[in-house]
Short mmCIF file of C-alpha atoms in Angstrom, two decimals:
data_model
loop_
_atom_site.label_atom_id
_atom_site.label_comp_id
_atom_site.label_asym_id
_atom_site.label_seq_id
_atom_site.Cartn_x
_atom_site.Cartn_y
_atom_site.Cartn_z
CA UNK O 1 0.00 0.00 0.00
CA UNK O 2 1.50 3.69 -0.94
CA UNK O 3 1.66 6.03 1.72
CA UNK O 4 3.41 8.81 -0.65
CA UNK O 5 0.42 9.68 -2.80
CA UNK O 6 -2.76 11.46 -1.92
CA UNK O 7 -5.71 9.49 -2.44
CA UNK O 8 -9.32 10.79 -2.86
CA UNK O 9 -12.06 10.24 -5.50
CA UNK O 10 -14.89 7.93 -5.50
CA UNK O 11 -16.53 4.35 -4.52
CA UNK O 12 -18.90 2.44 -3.28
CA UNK O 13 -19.77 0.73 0.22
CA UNK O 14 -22.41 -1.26 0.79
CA UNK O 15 -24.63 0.05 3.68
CA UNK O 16 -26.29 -2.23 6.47
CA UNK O 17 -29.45 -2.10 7.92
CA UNK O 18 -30.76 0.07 10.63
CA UNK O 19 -27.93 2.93 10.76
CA UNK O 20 -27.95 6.00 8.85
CA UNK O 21 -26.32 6.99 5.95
CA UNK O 22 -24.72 9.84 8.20
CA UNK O 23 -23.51 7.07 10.74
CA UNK O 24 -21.54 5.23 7.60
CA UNK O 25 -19.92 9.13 6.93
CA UNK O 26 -19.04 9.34 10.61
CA UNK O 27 -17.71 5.09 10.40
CA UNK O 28 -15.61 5.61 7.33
CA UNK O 29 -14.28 8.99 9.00
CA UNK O 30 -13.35 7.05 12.24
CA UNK O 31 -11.32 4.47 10.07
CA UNK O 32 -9.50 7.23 7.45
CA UNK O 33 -8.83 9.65 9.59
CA UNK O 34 -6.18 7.69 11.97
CA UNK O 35 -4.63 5.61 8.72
CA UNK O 36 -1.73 5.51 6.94
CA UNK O 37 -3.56 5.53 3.23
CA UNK O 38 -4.81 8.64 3.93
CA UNK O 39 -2.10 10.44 5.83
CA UNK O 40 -0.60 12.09 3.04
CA UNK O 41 -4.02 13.80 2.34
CA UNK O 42 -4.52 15.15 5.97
CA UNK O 43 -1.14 16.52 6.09
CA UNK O 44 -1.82 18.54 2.50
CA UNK O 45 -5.57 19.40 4.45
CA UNK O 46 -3.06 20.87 7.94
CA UNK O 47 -0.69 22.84 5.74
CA UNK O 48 -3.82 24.62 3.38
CA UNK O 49 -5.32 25.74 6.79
CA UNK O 50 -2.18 26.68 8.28
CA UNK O 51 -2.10 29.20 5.61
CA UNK O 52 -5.49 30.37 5.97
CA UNK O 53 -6.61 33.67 6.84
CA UNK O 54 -8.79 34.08 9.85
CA UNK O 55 -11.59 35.11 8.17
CA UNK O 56 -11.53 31.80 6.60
CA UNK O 57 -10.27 29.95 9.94
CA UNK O 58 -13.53 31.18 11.47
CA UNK O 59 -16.03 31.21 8.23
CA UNK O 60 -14.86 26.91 8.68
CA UNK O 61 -17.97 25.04 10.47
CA UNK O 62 -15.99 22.22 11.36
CA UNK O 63 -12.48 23.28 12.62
CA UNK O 64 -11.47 19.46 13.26
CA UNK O 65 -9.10 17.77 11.04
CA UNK O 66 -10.22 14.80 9.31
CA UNK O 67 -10.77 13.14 6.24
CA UNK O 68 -13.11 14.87 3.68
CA UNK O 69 -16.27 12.24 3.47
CA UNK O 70 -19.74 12.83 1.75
CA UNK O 71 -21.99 10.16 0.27
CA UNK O 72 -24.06 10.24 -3.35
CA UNK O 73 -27.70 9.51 -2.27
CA UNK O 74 -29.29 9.22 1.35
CA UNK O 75 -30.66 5.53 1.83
CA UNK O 76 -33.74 5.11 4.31
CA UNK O 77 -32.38 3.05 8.01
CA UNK O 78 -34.15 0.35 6.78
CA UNK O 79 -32.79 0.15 3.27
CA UNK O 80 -29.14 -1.73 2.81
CA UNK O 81 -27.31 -1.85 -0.50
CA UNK O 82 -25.25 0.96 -2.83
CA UNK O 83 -24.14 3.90 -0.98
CA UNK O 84 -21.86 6.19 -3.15
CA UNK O 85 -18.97 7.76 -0.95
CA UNK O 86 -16.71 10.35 -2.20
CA UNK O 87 -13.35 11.35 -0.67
CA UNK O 88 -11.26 14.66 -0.78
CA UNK O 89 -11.82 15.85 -4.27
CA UNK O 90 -14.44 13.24 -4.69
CA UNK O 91 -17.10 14.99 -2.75
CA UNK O 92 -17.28 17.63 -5.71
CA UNK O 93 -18.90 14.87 -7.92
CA UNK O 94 -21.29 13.41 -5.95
CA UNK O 95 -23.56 15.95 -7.64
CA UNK O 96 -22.97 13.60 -10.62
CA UNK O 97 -24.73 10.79 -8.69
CA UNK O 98 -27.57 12.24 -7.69
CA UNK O 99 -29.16 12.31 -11.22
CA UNK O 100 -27.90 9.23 -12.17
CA UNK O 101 -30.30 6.14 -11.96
CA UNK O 102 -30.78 3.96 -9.46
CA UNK O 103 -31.85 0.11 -9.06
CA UNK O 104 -33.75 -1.59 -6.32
CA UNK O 105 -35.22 -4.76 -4.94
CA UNK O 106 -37.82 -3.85 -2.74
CA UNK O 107 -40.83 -6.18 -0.49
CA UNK O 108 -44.22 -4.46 -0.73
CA UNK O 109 -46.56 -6.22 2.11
CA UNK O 110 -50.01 -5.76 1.43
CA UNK O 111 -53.38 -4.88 4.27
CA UNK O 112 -51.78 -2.17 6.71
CA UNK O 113 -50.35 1.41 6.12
CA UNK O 114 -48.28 3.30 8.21
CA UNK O 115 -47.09 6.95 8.79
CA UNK O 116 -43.79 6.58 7.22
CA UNK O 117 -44.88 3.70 4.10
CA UNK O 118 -42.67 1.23 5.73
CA UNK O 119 -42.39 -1.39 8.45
CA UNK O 120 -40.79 1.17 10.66
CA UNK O 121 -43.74 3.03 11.28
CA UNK O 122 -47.01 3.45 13.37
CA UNK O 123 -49.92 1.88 11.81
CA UNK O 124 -53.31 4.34 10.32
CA UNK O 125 -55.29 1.69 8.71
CA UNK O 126 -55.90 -2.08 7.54
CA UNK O 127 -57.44 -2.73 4.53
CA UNK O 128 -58.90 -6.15 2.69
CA UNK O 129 -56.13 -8.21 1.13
CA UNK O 130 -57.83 -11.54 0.79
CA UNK O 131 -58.50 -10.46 -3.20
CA UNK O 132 -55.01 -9.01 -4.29
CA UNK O 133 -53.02 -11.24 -6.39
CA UNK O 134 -50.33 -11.67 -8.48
CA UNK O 135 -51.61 -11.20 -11.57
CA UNK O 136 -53.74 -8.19 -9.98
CA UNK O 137 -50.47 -6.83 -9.21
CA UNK O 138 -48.95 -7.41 -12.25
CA UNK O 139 -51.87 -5.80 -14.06
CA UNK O 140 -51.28 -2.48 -11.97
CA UNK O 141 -47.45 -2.14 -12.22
CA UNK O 142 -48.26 -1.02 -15.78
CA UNK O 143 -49.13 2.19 -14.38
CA UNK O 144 -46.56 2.90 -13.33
CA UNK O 145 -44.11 2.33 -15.79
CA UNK O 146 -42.71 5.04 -17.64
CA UNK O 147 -43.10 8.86 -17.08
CA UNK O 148 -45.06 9.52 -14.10
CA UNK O 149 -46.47 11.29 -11.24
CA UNK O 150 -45.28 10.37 -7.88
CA UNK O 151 -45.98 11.88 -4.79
CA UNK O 152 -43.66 11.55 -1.89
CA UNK O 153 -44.53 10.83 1.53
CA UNK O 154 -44.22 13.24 4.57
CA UNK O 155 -41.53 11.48 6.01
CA UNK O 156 -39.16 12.97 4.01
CA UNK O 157 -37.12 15.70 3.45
CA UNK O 158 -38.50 17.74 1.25
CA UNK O 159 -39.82 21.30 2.47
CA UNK O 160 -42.96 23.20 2.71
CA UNK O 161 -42.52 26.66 3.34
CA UNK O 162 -39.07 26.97 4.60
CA UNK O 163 -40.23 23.52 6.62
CA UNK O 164 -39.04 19.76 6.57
CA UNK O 165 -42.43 17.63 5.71
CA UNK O 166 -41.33 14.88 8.49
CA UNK O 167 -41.15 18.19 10.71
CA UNK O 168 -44.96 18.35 10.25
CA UNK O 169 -45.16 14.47 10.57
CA UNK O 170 -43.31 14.83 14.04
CA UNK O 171 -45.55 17.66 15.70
CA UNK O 172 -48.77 15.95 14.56
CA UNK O 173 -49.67 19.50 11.98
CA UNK O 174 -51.73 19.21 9.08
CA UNK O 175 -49.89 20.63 6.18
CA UNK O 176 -50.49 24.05 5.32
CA UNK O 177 -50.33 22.69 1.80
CA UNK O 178 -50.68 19.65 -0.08
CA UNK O 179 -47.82 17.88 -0.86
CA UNK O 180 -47.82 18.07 -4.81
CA UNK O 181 -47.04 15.04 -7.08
CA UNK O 182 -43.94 15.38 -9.40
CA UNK O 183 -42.48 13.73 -12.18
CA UNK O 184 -39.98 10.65 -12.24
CA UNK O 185 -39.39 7.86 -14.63
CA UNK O 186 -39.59 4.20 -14.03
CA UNK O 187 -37.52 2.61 -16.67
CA UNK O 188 -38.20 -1.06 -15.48
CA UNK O 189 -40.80 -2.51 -12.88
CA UNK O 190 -41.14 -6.23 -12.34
CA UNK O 191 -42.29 -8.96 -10.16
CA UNK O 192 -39.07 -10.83 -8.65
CA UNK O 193 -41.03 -13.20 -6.72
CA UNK O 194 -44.56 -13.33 -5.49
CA UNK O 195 -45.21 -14.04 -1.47
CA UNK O 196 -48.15 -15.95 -0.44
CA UNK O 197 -50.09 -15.57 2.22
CA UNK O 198 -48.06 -17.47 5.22
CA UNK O 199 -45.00 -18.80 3.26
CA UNK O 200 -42.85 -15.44 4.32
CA UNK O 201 -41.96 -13.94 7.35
CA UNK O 202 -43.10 -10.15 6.72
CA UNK O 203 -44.90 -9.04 9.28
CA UNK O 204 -46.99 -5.30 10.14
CA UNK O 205 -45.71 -3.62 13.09
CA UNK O 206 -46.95 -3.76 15.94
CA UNK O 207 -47.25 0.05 17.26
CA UNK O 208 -50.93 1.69 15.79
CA UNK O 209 -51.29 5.30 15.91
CA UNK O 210 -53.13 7.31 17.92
CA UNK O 211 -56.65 8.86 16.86
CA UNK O 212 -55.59 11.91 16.20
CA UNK O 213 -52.59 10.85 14.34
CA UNK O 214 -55.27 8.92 12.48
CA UNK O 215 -57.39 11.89 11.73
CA UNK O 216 -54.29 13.93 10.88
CA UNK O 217 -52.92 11.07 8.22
CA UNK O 218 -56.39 10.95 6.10
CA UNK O 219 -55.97 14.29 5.27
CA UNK O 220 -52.65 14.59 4.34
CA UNK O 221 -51.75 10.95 3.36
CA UNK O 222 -54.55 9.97 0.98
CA UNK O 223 -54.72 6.51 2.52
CA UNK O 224 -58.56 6.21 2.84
CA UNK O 225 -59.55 7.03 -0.84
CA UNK O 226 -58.03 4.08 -2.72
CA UNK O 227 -59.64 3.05 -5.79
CA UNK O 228 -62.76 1.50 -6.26
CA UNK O 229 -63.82 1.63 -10.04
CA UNK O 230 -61.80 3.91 -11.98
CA UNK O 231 -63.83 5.46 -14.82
CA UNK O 232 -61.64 6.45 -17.72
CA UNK O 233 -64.57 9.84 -18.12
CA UNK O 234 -63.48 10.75 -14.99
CA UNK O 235 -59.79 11.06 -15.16
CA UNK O 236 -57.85 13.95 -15.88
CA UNK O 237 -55.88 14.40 -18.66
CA UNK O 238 -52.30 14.91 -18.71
CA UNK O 239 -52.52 19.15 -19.69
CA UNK O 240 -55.24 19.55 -17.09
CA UNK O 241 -53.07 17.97 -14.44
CA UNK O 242 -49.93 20.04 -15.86
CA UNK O 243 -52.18 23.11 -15.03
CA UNK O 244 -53.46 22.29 -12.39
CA UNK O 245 -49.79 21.69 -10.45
CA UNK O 246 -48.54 24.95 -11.78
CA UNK O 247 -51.21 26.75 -10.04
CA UNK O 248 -50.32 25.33 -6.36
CA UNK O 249 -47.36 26.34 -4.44
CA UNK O 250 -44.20 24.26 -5.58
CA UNK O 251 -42.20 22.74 -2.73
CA UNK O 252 -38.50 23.31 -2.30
CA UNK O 253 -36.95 20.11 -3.63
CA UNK O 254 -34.34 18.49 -1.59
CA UNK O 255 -32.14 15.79 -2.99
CA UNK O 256 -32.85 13.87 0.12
CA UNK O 257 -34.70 10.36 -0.60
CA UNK O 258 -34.18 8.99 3.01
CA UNK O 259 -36.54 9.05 5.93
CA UNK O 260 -35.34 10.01 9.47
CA UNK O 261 -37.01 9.04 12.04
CA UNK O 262 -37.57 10.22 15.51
CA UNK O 263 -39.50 8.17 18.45
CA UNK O 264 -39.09 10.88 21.05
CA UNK O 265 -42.01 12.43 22.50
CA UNK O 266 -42.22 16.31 21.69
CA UNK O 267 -41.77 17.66 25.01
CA UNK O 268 -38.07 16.15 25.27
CA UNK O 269 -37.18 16.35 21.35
CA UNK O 270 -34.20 17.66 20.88
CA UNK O 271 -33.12 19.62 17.72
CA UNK O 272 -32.74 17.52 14.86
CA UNK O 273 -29.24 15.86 13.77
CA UNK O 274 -27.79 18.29 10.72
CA UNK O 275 -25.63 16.00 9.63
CA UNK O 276 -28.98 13.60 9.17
CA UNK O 277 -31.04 16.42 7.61
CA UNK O 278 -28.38 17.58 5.57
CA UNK O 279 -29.06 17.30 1.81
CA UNK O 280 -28.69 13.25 1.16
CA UNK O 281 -25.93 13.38 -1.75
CA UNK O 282 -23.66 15.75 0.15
CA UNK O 283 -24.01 14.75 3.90
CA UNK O 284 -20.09 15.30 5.12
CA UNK O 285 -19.62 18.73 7.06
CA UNK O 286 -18.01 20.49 3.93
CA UNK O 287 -19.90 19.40 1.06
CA UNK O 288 -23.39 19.97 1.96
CA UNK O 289 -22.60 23.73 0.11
CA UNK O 290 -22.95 21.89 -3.36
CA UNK O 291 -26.43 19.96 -3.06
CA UNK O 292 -28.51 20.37 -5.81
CA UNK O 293 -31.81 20.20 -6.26
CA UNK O 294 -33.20 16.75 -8.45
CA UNK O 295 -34.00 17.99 -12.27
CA UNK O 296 -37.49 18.16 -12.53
CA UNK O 297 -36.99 19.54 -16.18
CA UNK O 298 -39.23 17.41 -17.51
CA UNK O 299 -42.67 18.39 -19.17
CA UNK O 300 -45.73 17.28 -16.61
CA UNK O 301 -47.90 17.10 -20.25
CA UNK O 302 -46.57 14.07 -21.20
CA UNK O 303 -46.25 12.15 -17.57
CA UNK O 304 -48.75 9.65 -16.45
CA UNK O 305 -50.57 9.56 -13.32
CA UNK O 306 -50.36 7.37 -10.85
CA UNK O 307 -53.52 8.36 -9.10
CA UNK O 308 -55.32 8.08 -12.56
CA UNK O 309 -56.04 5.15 -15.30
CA UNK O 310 -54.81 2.37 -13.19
CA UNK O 311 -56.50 -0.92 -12.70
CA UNK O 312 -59.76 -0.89 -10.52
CA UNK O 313 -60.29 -2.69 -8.13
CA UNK O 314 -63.69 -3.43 -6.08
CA UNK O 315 -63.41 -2.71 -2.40
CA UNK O 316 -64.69 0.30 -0.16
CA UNK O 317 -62.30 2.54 0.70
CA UNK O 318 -60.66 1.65 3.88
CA UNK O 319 -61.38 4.12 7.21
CA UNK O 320 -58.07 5.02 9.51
CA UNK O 321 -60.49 5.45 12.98
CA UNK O 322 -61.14 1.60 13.03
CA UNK O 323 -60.20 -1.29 11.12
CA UNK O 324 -62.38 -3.07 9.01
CA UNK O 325 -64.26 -6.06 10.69
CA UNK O 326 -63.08 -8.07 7.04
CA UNK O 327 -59.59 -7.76 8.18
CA UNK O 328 -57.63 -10.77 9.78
CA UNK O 329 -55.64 -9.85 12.63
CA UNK O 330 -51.56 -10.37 11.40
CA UNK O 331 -50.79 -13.57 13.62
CA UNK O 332 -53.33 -15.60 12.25
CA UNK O 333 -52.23 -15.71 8.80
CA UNK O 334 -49.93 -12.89 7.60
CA UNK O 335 -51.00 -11.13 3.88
CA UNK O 336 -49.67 -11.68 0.82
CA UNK O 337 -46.51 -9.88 -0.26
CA UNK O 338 -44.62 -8.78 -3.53
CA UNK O 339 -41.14 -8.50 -4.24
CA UNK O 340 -40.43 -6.32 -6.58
CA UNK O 341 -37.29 -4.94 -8.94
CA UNK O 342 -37.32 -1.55 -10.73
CA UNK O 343 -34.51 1.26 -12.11
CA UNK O 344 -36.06 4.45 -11.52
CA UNK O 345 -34.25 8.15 -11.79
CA UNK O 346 -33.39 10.78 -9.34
CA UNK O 347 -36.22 12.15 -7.02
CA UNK O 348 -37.71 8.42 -7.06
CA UNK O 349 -39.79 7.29 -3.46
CA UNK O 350 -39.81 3.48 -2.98
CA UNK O 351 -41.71 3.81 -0.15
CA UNK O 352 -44.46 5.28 -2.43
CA UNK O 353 -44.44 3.27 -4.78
CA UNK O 354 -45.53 0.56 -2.27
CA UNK O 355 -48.20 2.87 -1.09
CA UNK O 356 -49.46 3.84 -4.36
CA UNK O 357 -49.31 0.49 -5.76
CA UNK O 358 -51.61 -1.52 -3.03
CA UNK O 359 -53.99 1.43 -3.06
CA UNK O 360 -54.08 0.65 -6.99
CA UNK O 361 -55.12 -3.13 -6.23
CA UNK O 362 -57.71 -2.14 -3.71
CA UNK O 363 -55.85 -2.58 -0.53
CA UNK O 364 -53.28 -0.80 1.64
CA UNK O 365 -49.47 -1.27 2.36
CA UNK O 366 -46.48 -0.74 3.23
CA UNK O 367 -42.34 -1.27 2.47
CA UNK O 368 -41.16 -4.17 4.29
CA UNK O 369 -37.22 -4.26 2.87
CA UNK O 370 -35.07 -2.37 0.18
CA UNK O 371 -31.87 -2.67 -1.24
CA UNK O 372 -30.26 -0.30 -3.58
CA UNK O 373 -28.64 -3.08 -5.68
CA UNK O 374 -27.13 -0.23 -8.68
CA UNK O 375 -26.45 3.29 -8.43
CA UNK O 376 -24.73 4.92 -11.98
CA UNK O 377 -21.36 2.64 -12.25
CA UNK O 378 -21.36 0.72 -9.08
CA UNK O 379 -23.10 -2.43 -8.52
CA UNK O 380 -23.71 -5.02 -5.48
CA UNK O 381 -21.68 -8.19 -6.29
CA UNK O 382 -19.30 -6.69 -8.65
CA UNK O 383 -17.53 -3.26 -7.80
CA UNK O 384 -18.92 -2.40 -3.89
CA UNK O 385 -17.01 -2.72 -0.71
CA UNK O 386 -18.57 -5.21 2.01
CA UNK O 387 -18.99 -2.54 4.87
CA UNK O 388 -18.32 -5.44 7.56
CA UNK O 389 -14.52 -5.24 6.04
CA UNK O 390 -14.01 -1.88 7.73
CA UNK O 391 -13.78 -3.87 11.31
CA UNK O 392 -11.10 -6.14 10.12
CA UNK O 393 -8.40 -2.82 10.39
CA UNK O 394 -6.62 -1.46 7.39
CA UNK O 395 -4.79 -4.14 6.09
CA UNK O 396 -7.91 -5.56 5.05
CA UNK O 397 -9.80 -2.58 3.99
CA UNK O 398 -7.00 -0.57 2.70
CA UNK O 399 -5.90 -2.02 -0.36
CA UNK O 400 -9.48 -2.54 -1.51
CA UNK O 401 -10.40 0.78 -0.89
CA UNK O 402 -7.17 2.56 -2.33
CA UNK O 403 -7.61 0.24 -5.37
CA UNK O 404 -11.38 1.74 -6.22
CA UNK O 405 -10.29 5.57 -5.75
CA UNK O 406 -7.66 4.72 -8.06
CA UNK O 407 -9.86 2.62 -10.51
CA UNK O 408 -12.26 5.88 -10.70
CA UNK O 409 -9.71 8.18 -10.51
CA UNK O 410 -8.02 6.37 -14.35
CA UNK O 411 -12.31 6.15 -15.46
CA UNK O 412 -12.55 9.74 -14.84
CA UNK O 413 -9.41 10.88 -16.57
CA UNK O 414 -10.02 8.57 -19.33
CA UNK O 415 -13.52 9.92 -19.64
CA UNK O 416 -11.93 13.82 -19.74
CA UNK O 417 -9.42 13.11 -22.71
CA UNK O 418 -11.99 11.60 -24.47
CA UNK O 419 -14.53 14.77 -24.03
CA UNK O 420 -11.03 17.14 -24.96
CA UNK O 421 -10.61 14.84 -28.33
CA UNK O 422 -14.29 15.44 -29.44
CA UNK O 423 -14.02 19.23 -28.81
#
């Protein structure tokens, strides 16, 4: 291993469950900043200060010395899989990943829904399941193919007026707007495997919401109207629904697709984490500066709907103040569940899409796992560090990691001489 050269750039580490994206920042920083692969970059990193002015000394946030760290796309606690990290000069092109697309395997379990669209959550509602099957499903993932309207939860990041939506989520507030839909493409959406009905291990949570929670959540999370009989005279068209948007206030757009939770009552909350809250693709303490917002350049007139033209399906809409007498309790015989694959672009919810989805079938539900199995270049299985490497010390995660800076480092140069030969 060199210990002459500086090394920075970009690669890939694949992130466990239940921790934060932050958290694998603040691991990788723990394990760079004391070794000898990256010694020759904190000693460049004293000597720039040390010629600083103190305008600039005291402009710094962080004054502590240690490795430069940011990561390309905030994944959800629950979610493992791809998480891009750049280093030094790295961080400036995370901005690069952001936009790029991204794959996933994600579980969809069907009959409950929750405040945050996953397993983490507190449960709003039950819904029939007994009638959603896999060729139901398939018939409804054709919606959502393609150029569409997605909107995304309120756990999120994503603002409302200078506000965080999970802010509202966490105080219990009705939103002083509704959250508006906004366009993403799906460019593949598939059935991996299909879950009966007691052959998985899938299971709602246990925690149910309050009644005012409840009350709060049908306004603002659009859980109780799920389809009954769509009729195609009905729907909107694509312009009207273009028009419509541009009329209601537009929400600030953070590049943020994880969801942070936050259990404590609001009486002893404290203030929220920054590093968590920070903008997802630049989390590290100096590169939150270059977030950028997802492009959302393209025209609404030619997206589809995923509240419109979908498969019907013939159920009442489910209430969130009780739960339907039709409704098995979870231990007798847990629902049905989907696992599903997609590629989707920047700005994409998962955790929607299982929302959206069951509502489309006639039911309710909610994310039960995710794994970000692609991000642009890097891949699971083929060009992604195996995060449980980083306790084995840096003999072990050293060379590996040296070896992908360097191997993006040569892609990135190569990449520049040929843009210089076509100019």
């Amino acid at each position: 291993m060199s210990q002459a050269k500086v090394i920075e750039g970009v690669f890939a580490i694949g992130k466990p469950p239940s921790i934060t994206s932050a958290q694998v920042v603040r691991d990788l920083q723990t394990a760079f900043n004391p070794s000898k692969l990256f010694a020759p970059w904190l000693a460049i990193e004293k000597a720039n200060r040390a010629q600083e002015s103190r305008f600039q000394r005291n402009r710094r946030r962080d004054k502590r010395l240690q490795v430069k760290i940011g990561h390309g796309g905030t994944l959800d606690p629950l979610a493992t899989g791809v998480l891009i990290i750049g280093v030094g000069k790295g961080t400036k092109h995370l901005q690069n990943f952001l936009s790029c697309t991204k794959s996933y395997e994600a579980t969809l379990l069907f009959g409950a829904a929750t405040d945050t669209y996953d397993v983490k959550g507190k449960i709003l509602g039950k819904a029939p399941y007994a009638h959603v099957t896999q060729e139901k499903v398939e018939e409804a993932l054709e919606g959502f193919k393609g150029k569409i309207m997605q909107r995304p939860p309120v756990y999120s990041a994503l603002r409302i007026q200078g506000k965080r939506l999970y802010e509202y989520a966490r105080e219990g507030k009705e939103l002083p707007v509704e959250i508006q839909e906004r366009p993403v493409t799906v460019e593949k959406l598939e059935i991996m495997e299909w879950l009966e009905p007691g052959s998985h291990e899938h299971r709602w949570p246990a925690e149910e919401a309050g009644q005012e929670e409840k009350e709060v959540a049908e306004k603002v999370l659009h859980i109780g109207d799920r389809n009954v009989e769509a009729d195609p005279s009905e729907n909107k068209t694509h312009d009207a629904q273009a028009s419509e948007t541009a009329k209601r206030k537009r929400l600030e757009i953070d590049d943020e697709d994880g969801l942070v939770y936050d259990t404590q009552p609001a009486s002893k909350r404290r203030e929220p984490d920054p590093e968590i809250v920070m903008s997802g693709g630049l989390l590290a303490t100096e590169t939150s500066e270059n977030s950028q917002t997802d492009d959302l350049s393209t025209s609404s007139a030619t997206m589809k709907s995923t509240s419109a033209d979908l498969p019907s399906a013939t159920s009442e809409p489910a209430s969130l103040s009780s739960s339907p007498p039709s409704v098995p309790p979870p231990t007798a015989e847990n629902p049905p569940a989907v696992k599903l694959r997609m590629t989707v672009t920047s700005g994409f919810y998962v955790r929607s899409l299982c929302h959206d989805l069951s509502k489309a079938v006639g039911s309710l539900g909610i994310m039960s796992e995710l794994v970000r199995t692609r991000q642009g270049d890097f891949e699971l299985g083929k060009n992604v560090m195996d995060y449980a490497e980083l306790e084995k010390g840096e003999e072990v995660w050293g060379p590996k990691v040296e070896g992908m800076l360097e191997e993006w480092v040569k892609r990135v140069e190569g990449e520049g001489s040929e843009l210089e030969e076509a100019m």
